[in-house]
Coordinates of C-alpha atoms in Angstrom, one line a residue:
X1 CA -3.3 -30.7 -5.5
X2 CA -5.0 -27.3 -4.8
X3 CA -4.6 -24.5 -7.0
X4 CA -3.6 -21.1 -5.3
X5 CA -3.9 -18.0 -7.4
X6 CA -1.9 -15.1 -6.3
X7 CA -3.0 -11.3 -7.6
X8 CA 0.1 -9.2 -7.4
X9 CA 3.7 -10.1 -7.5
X10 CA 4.9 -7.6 -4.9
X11 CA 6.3 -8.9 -1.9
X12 CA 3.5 -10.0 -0.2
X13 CA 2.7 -12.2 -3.1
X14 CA 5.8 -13.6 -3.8
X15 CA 5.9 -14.5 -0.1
X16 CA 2.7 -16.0 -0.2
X17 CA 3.9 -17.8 -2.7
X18 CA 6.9 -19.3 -1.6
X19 CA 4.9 -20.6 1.6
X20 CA 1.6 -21.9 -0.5
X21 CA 3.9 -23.7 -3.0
X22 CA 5.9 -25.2 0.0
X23 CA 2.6 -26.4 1.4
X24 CA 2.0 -28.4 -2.0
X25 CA -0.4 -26.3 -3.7
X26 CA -0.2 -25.6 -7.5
X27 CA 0.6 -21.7 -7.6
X28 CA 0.0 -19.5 -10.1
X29 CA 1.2 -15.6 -9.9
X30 CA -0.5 -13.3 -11.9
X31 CA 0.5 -9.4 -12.4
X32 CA -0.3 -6.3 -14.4
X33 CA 3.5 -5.5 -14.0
X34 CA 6.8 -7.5 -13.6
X35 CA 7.3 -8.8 -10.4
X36 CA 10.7 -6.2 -9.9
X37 CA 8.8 -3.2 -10.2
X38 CA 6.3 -3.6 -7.3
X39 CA 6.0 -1.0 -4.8
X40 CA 8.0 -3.1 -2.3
X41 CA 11.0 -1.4 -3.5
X42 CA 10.0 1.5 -1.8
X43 CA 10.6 0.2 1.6
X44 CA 14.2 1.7 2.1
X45 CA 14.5 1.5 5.7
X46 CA 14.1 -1.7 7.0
X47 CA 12.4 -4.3 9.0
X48 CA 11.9 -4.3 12.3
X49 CA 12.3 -7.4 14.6
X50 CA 14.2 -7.8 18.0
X51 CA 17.2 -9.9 18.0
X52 CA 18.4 -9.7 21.4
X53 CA 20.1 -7.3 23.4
X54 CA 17.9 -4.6 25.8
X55 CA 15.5 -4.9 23.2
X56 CA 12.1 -6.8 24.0
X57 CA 8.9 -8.1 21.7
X58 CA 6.9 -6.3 24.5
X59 CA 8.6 -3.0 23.3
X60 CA 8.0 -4.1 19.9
X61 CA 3.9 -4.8 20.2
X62 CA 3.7 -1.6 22.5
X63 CA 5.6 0.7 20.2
X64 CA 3.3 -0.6 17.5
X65 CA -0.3 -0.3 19.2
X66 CA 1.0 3.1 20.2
X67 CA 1.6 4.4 16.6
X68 CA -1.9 2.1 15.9
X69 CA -3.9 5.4 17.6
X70 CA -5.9 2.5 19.7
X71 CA -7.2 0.8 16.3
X72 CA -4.7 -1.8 16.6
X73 CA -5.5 -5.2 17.0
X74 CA -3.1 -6.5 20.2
X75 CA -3.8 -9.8 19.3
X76 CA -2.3 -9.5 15.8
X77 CA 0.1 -7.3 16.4
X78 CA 1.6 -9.7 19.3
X79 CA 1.9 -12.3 16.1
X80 CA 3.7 -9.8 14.1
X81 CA 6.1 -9.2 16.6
X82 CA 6.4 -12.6 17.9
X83 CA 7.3 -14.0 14.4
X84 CA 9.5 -11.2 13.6
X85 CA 13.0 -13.0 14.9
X86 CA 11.6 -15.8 12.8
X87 CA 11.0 -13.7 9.9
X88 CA 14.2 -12.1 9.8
X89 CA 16.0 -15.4 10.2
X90 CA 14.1 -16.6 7.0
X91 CA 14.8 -13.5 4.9
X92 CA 18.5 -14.3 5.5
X93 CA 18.2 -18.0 5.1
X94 CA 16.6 -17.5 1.4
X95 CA 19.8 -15.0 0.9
X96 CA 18.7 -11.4 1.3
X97 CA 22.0 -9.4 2.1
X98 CA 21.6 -7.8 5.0
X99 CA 24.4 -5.2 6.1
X100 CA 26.3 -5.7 9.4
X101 CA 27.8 -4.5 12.1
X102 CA 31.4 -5.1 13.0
X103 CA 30.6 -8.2 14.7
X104 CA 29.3 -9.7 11.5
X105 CA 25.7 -10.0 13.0
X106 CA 22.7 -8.3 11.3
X107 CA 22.6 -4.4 11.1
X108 CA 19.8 -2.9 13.0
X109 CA 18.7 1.1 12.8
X110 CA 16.2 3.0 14.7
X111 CA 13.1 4.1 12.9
X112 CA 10.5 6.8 13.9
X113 CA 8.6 6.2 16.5
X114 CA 10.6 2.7 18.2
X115 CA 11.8 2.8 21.8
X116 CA 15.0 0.8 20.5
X117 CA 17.0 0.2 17.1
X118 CA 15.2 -3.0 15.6
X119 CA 14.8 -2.6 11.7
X120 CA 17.3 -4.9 10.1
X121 CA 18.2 -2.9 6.9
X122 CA 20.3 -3.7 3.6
X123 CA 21.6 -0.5 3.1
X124 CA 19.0 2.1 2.0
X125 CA 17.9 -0.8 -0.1
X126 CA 15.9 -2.9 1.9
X127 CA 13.1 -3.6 -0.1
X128 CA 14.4 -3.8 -3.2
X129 CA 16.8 -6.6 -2.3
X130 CA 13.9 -8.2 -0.1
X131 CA 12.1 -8.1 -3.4
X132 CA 14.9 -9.6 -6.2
X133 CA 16.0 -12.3 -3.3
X134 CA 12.3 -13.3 -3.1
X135 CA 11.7 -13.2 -7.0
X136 CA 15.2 -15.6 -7.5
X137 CA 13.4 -18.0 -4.9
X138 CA 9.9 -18.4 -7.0
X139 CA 12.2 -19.1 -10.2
X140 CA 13.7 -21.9 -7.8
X141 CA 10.8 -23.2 -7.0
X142 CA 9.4 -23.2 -10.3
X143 CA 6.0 -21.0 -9.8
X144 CA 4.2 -20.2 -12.6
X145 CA 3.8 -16.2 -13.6
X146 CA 1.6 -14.7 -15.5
X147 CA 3.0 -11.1 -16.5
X148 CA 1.1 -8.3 -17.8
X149 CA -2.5 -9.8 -16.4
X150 CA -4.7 -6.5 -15.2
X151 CA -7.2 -7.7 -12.8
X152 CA -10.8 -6.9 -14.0
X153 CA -13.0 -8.9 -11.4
X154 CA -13.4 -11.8 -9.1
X155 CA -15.1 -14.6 -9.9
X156 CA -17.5 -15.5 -7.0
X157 CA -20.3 -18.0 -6.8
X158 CA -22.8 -16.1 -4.6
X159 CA -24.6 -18.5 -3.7
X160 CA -22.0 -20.0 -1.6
X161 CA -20.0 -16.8 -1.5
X162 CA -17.1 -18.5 -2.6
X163 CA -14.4 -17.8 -4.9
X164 CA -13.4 -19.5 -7.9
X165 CA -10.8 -17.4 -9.6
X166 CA -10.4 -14.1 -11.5
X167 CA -10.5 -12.3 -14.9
X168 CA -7.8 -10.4 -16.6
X169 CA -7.2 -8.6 -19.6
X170 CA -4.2 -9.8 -21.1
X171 CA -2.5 -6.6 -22.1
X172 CA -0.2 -7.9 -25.1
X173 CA -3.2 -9.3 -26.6
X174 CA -6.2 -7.5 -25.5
X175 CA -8.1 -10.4 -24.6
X176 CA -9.9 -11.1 -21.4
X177 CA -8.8 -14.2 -19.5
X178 CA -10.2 -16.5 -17.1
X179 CA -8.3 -17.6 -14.3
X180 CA -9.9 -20.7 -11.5
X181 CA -8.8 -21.5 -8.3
X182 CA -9.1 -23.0 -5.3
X183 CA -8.4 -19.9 -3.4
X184 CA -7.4 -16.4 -4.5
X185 CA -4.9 -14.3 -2.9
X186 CA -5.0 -10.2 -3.4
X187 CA -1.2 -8.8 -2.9
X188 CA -1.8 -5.8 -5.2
X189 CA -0.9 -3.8 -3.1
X190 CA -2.0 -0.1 -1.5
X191 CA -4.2 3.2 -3.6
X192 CA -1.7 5.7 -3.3
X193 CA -1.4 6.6 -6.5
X194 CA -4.9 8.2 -6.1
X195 CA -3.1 11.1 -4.9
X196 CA -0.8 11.4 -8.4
X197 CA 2.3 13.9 -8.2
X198 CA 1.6 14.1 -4.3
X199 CA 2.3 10.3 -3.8
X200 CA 5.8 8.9 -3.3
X201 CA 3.8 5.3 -5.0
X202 CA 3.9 4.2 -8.6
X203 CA 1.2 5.1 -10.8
X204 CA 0.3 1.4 -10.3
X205 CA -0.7 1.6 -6.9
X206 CA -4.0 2.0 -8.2
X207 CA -6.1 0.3 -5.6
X208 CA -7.7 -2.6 -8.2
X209 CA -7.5 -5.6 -6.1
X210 CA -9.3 -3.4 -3.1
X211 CA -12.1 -1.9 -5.9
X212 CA -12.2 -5.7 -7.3
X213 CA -13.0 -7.4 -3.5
X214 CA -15.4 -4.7 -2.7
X215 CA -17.6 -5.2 -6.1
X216 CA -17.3 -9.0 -5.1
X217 CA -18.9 -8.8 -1.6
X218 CA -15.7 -8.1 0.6
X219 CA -15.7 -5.5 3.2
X220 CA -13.0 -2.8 3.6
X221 CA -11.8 -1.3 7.0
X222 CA -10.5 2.0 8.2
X223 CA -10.1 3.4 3.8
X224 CA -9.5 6.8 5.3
X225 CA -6.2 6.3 7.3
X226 CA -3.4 7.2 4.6
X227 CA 0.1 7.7 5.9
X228 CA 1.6 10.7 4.5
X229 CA 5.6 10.0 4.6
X230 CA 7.4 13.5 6.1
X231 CA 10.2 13.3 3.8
X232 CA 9.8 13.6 0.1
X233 CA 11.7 15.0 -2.2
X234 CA 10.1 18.9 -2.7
X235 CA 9.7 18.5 -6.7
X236 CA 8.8 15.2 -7.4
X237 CA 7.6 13.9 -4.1
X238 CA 10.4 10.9 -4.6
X239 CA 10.9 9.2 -1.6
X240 CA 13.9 9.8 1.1
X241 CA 14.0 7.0 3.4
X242 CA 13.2 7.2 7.0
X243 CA 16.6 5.3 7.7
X244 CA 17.9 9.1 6.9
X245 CA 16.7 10.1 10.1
X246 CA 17.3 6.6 11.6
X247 CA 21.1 7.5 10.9
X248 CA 20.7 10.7 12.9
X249 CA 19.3 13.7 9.9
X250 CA 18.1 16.7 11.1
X251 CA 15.0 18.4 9.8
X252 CA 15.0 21.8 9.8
X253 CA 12.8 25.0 9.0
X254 CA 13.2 27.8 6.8
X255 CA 15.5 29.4 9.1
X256 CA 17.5 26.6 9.2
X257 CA 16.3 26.2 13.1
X258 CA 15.4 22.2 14.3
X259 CA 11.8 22.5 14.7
X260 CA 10.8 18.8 15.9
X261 CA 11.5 15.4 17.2
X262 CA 13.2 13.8 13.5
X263 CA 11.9 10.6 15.2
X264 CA 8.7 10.7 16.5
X265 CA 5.5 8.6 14.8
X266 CA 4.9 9.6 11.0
X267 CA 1.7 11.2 11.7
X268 CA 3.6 14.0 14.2
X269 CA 6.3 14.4 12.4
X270 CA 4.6 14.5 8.8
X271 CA 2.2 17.7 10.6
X272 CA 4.8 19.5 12.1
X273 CA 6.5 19.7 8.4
X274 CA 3.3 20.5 7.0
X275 CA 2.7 23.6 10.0
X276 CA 6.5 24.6 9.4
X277 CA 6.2 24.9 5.7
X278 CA 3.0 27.8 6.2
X279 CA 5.1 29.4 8.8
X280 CA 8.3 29.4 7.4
X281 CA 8.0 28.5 3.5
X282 CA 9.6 25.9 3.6
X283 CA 11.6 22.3 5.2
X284 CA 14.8 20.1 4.6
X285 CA 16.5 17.2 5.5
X286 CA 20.0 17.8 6.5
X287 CA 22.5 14.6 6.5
X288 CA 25.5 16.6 5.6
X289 CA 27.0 16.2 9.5
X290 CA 27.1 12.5 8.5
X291 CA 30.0 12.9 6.3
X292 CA 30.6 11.3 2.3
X293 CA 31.9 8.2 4.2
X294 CA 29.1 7.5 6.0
X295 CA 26.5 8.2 4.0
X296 CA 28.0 6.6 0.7
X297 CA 28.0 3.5 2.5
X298 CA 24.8 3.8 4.5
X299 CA 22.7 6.2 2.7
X300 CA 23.6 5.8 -1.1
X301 CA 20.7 5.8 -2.8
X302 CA 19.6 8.7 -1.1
X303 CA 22.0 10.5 -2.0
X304 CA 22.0 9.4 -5.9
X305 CA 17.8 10.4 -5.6
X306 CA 18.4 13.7 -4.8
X307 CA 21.4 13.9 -7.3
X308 CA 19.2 13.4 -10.1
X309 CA 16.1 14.6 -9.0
X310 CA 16.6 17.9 -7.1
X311 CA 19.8 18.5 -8.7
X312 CA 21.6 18.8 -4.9
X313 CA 24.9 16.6 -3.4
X314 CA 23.3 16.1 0.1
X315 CA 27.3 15.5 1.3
X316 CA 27.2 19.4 0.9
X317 CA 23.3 20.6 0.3
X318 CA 20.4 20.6 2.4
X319 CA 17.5 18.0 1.0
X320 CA 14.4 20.0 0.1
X321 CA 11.8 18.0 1.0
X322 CA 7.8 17.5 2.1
X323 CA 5.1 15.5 3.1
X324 CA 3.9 13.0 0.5
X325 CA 0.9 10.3 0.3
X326 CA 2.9 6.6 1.4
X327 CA 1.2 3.9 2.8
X328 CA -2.6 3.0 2.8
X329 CA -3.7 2.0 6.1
X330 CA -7.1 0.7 4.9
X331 CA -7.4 -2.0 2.9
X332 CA -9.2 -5.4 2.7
X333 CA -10.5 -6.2 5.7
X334 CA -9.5 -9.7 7.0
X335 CA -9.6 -12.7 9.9
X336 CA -6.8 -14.1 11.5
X337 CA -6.1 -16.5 8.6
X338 CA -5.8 -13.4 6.4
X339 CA -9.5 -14.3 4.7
X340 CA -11.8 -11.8 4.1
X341 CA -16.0 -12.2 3.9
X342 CA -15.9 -13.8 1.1
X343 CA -14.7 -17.5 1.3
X344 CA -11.3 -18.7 -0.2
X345 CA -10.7 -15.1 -0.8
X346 CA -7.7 -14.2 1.0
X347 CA -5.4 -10.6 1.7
X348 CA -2.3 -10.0 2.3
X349 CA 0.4 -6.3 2.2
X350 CA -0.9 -3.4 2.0
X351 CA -4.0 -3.9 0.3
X352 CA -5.2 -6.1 3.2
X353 CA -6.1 -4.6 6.6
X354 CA -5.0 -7.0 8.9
X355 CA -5.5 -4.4 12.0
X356 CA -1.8 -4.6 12.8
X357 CA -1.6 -0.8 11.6
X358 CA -4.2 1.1 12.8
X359 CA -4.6 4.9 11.9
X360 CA -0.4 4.9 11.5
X361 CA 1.7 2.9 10.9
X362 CA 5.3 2.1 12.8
X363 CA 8.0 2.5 10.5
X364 CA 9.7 0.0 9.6
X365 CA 6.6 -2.6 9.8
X366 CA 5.8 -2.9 6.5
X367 CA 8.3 -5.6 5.6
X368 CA 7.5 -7.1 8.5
X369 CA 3.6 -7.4 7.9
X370 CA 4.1 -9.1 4.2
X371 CA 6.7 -11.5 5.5
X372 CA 4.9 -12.2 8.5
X373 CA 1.3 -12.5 7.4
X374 CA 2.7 -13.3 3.6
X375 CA 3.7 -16.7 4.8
X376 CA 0.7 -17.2 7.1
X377 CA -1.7 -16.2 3.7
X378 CA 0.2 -19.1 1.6
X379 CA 0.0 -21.7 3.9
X380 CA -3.8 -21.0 5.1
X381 CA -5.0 -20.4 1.2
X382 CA -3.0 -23.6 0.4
X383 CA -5.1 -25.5 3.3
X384 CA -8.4 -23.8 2.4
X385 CA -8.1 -25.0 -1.5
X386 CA -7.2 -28.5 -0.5
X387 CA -10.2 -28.4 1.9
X388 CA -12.5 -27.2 -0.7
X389 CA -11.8 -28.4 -3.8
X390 CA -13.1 -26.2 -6.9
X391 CA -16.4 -26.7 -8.3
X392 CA -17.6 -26.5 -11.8
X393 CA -20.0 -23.5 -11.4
X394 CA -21.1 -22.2 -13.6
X395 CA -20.2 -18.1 -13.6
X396 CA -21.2 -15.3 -16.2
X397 CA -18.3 -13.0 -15.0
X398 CA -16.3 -14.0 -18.0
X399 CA -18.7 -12.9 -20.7
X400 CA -19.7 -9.6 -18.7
X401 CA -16.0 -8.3 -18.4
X402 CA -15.6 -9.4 -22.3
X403 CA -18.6 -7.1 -22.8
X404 CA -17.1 -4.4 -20.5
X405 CA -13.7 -4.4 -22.2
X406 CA -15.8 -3.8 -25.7
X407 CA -18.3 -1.6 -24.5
X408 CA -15.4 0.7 -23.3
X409 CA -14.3 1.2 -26.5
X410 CA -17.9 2.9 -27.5
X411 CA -17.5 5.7 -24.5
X412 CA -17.2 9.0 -26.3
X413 CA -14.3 10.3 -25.0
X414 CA -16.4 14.1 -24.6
X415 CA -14.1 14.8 -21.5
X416 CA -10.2 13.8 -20.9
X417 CA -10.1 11.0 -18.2
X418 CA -6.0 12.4 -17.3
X419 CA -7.6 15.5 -16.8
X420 CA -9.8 14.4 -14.5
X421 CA -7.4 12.4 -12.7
X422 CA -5.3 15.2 -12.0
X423 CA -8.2 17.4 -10.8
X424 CA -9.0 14.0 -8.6
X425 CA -5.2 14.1 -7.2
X426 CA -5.0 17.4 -6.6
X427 CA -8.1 18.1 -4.2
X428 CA -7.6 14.8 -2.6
X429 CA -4.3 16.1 -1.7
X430 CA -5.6 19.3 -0.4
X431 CA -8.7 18.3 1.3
X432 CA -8.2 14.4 2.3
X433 CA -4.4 14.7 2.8
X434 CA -2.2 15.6 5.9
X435 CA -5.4 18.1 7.4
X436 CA -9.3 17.9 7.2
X437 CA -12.5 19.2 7.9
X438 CA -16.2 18.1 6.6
X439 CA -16.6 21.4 4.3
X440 CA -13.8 20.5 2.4
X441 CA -14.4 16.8 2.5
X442 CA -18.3 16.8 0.9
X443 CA -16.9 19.2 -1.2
X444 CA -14.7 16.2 -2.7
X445 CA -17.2 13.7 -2.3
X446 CA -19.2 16.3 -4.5
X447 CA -16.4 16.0 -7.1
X448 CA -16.2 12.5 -6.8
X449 CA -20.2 11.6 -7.9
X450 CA -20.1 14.0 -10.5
X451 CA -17.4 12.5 -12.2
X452 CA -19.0 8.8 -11.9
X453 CA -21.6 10.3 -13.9
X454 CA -19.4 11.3 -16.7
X455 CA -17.2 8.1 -16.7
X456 CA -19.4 7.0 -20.2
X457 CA -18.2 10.4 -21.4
X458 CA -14.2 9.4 -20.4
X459 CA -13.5 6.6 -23.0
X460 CA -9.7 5.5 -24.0
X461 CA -8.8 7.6 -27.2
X462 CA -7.1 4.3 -28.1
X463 CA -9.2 2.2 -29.6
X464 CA -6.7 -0.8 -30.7
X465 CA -6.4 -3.8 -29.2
X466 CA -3.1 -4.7 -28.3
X467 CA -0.9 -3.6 -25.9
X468 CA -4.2 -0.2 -25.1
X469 CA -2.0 1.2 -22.1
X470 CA -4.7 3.8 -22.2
X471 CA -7.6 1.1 -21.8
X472 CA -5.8 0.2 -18.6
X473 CA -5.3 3.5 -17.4
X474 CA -8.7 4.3 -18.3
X475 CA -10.2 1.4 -15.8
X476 CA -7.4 2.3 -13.3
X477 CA -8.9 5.7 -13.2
X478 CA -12.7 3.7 -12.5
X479 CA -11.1 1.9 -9.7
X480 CA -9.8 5.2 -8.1
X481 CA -12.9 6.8 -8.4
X482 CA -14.7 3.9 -6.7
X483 CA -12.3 4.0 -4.1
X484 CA -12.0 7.7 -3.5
X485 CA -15.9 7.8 -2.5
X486 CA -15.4 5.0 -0.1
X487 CA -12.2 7.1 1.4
X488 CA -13.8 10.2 1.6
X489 CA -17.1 8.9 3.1
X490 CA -15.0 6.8 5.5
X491 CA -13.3 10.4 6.9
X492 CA -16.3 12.4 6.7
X493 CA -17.9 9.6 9.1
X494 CA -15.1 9.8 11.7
X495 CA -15.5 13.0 12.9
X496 CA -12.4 13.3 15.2
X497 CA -8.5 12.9 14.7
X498 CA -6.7 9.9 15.6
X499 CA -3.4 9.2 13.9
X500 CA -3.0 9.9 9.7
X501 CA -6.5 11.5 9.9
X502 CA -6.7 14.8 11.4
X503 CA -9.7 17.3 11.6
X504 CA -9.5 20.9 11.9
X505 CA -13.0 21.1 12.8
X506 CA -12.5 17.8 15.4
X507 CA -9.2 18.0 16.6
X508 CA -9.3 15.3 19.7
X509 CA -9.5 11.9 20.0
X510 CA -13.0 10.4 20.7
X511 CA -12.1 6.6 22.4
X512 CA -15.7 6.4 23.4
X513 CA -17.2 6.9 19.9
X514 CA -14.8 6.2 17.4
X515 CA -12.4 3.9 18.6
X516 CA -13.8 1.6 15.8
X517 CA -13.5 0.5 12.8
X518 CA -14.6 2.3 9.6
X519 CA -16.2 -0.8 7.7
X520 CA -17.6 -0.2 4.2
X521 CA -18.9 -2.8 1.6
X522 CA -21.7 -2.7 -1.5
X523 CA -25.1 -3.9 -1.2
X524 CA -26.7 -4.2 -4.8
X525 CA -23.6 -1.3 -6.2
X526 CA -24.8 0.7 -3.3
X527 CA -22.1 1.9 -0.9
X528 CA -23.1 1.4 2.6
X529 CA -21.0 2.4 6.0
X530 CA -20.9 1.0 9.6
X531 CA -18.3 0.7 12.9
X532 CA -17.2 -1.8 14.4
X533 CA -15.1 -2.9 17.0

């Protein structure tokens, strides 16, 4: 029986999962967090699929390579939205509630950026039931989960350029853990959190499985397309769903005046917010036309958010809101069988690039993509480990990360590593955010190597052993940092705008130099950059 480990308990891992386990393999699940409090909860709005009516797949996969800016892969995105109806029918088999219509068939709302209304919603609560139905299922089945587990590094035999598992610290305990497999999937998810108090993410979305695959030999693609959501809550950059809008919201300006099209692609829309808010001083969401009724039963959570965190009863107030950092574009990149370069290493969510997104991506996709591509992982990892079985190789990966973890604990601690992640936030949001240009990007990049310099000097101040929440955040922080060069060199390369990245200083579209690829991977720790179609 092959072994599958699975590196994230999001939904794209629990997907993965259910489908590798149902394909016979052993399955093993392991998180730095409980599976509940993934990002996937995030995803309020829905999931899009066609279920008949003047609807069509062809609407679907043009609607998406549309909002791709050209970087979508037609091929992939045809399998997206062909298994869509399929996906949705499985979501409701395994008991995710979906609301309804008075016919008592599936409730569908129109997102940003669709021709039609195709994301299947539960409530404003998509994601979050999506993620406790699939959790329920695991228990089911039996799968094994290892809680609390923070990723250090891949195991690979480079030789063969294989994988053969992972290592973890074990944050109760403090120990580092060795993990083989067969085949290794990352579902950890998407480096949003890089951009701190500007992110609607979790402070977990830290990027480690993406800084892990790179140090192991994978390549990355397209790290500098980052959607930035247009709707977040002014003070605390807490997510209003796009199924606001979907339900017929109005954004307007700081003369209360409707300024754009509520439901054009997220890049648009997300500008235009970001241009009204110089001119004007500021934006809001206004669902009060939609009535208590309505939006208690459609919209409650929305209304509850900005209840307790901007202190407003959208039944009567208009929603303060602004542009926020959402959904990474970039991520791992991978083949059709969701592998990356590195054999038995597989991808999957929003830390995979699996060219179905492009420089933006459609709402309402998301779910789609882990579901979709989430079962496609499982079963293809499953077949790969019982293809290949696992050697005993030999690997020194275990006693270097025991060495790391200790030699951490002899950093000085000169210079305050929360600091420094706040200072990272901030300028990312301000010079790698919503607008660019290459003064302000090298400036960053500037930023960026000086502080990989003074990592030795950035030690936890805790130095105990069990349960150092500080230890992690301290290594979270060197996984942003190696991220945030390969982002930022990513944009400075592509010097024109194409979807989530837009240049000041190259404000058109260049199809006959850039409609590539960004592709970055480490030779020997050094970063190196290429495109490709």
């Amino acid at each position: 029986m092959a072994k599958v480990l699975i590196i994230g308990s999001g939904g794209a891992g629990l997907v993965s999962a259910l489908a590798a386990h149902e394909a016979g393999a052993e399955v093993i699940v392991a998180s730095k967090t409980l599976p509940t409090r993934s990002q996937t909860s995030m995803a309020q709005g829905g999931m899009n699929a066609v279920l008949g009516g003047d609807d069509t797949i062809a609407s679907h996969i043009a609607d998406t390579f549309r909002s791709s800016g050209g970087l979508g892969d037609e091929g992939r995105i045809a399998f997206m939205c062909e298994n869509a109806p399929e996906a949705i029918r499985w979501c409701n088999r395994i008991g995710l509630p979906f609301s309804r219509n008075g016919e008592g068939d599936i409730a569908r709302r129109r997102l940003g950026g669709a021709s039609a209304p195709r994301a299947c919603y539960a409530q404003d609560y998509t994601g979050l039931k999506l993620l406790h139905t699939l959790y329920d299922q695991c228990l089911k089945a039996g799968i094994t989960f290892k809680n609390e587990r923070f990723l250090l590094n891949l195991i690979v035999d480079e030789e063969a350029n294989r994988v053969l598992g992972a290592t973890f610290l074990d944050i109760p305990s403090g120990e580092v853990e060795e993990i083989r497999a067969e085949s290794v999937i990352l579902a950890t998810g998407g480096y949003g959190a890089l951009y701190g108090k500007h992110s609607t993410n979790s402070v977990q979305a830290s990027g480690d499985g993406l800084a892990a695959a790179v140090r192991a030999g994978a390549k990355l693609a397209d790290m500098e397309f980052i959607q930035f959501h247009p709707t977040a809550l002014k003070n605390s950059s807490i997510l209003i769903s796009e199924s606001a809008r979907g339900a017929g919201g109005y954004l307007l300006n700081g003369n209360q005046e409707r300024f754009t099209d509520e439901l054009a692609p997220r890049d648009v829309v997300a500008r235009a917010i970001h241009d009204e808010v110089a001119q004007s001083g500021a934006v809001y969401l206004d669902i009060r036309h939609l009535g208590e009724e309505f939006i208690d039963h459609e919209l409650p959570q929305e209304r509850r958010l900005a209840q307790i965190y901007e202190g407003i009863d959208p039944v009567n107030d208009l929603i303060p809101i602004k542009p926020a950092a959402h959904y990474s574009m970039g991520g791992i990149e991978v083949d059709s069988s969701c592998m990356s370069s590195v054999k038995g290493l597989f991808a999957v969510g929003e830390c995979a690039n699996h060219k179905t997104h492009g420089a933006n991506r459609l709402g309402g996709n998301s779910l789609l993509e882990l579901v979709v591509f989430g079962r496609h992982a499982g079963a293809k990892a499953a077949e790969y480990g019982e293809k290949h079985p696992l050697t005993d190789r030999e690997s020194l990966q275990f006693a270097k990360d025991q060495n790391f973890v200790r030699g951490v604990m002899y950093f000085t601690n000169q210079i305050d590593f929360y600091q420094k992640q706040e200072m990272l936030a901030n300028i990312f949001y301000n010079n790698v955010g919503l607008v660019r240009d290459d003064m302000g990007l090298k400036a960053v990049l500037g930023a960026i190597r000086q502080m990989q310099k003074e990592l030795p000097f950035m030690g936890p101040r805790d130095k105990s052993k069990v349960c150092n929440t500080n230890l992690v955040e301290f290594i979270e922080f060197g996984n942003k940092v190696e991220l945030a060069e390969i982002i930022v060199v990513s944009a400075i390369s592509r010097v024109e705008s194409r979807g989530a990245h837009y240049r000041i200083d190259a404000p058109e579209r260049n199809d006959r130099m850039f409609g590539a690829h960004t592709i970055t991977w480490k030779e020997d720790g050094v970063l190196c950059a290429d495109f490709m179609q």
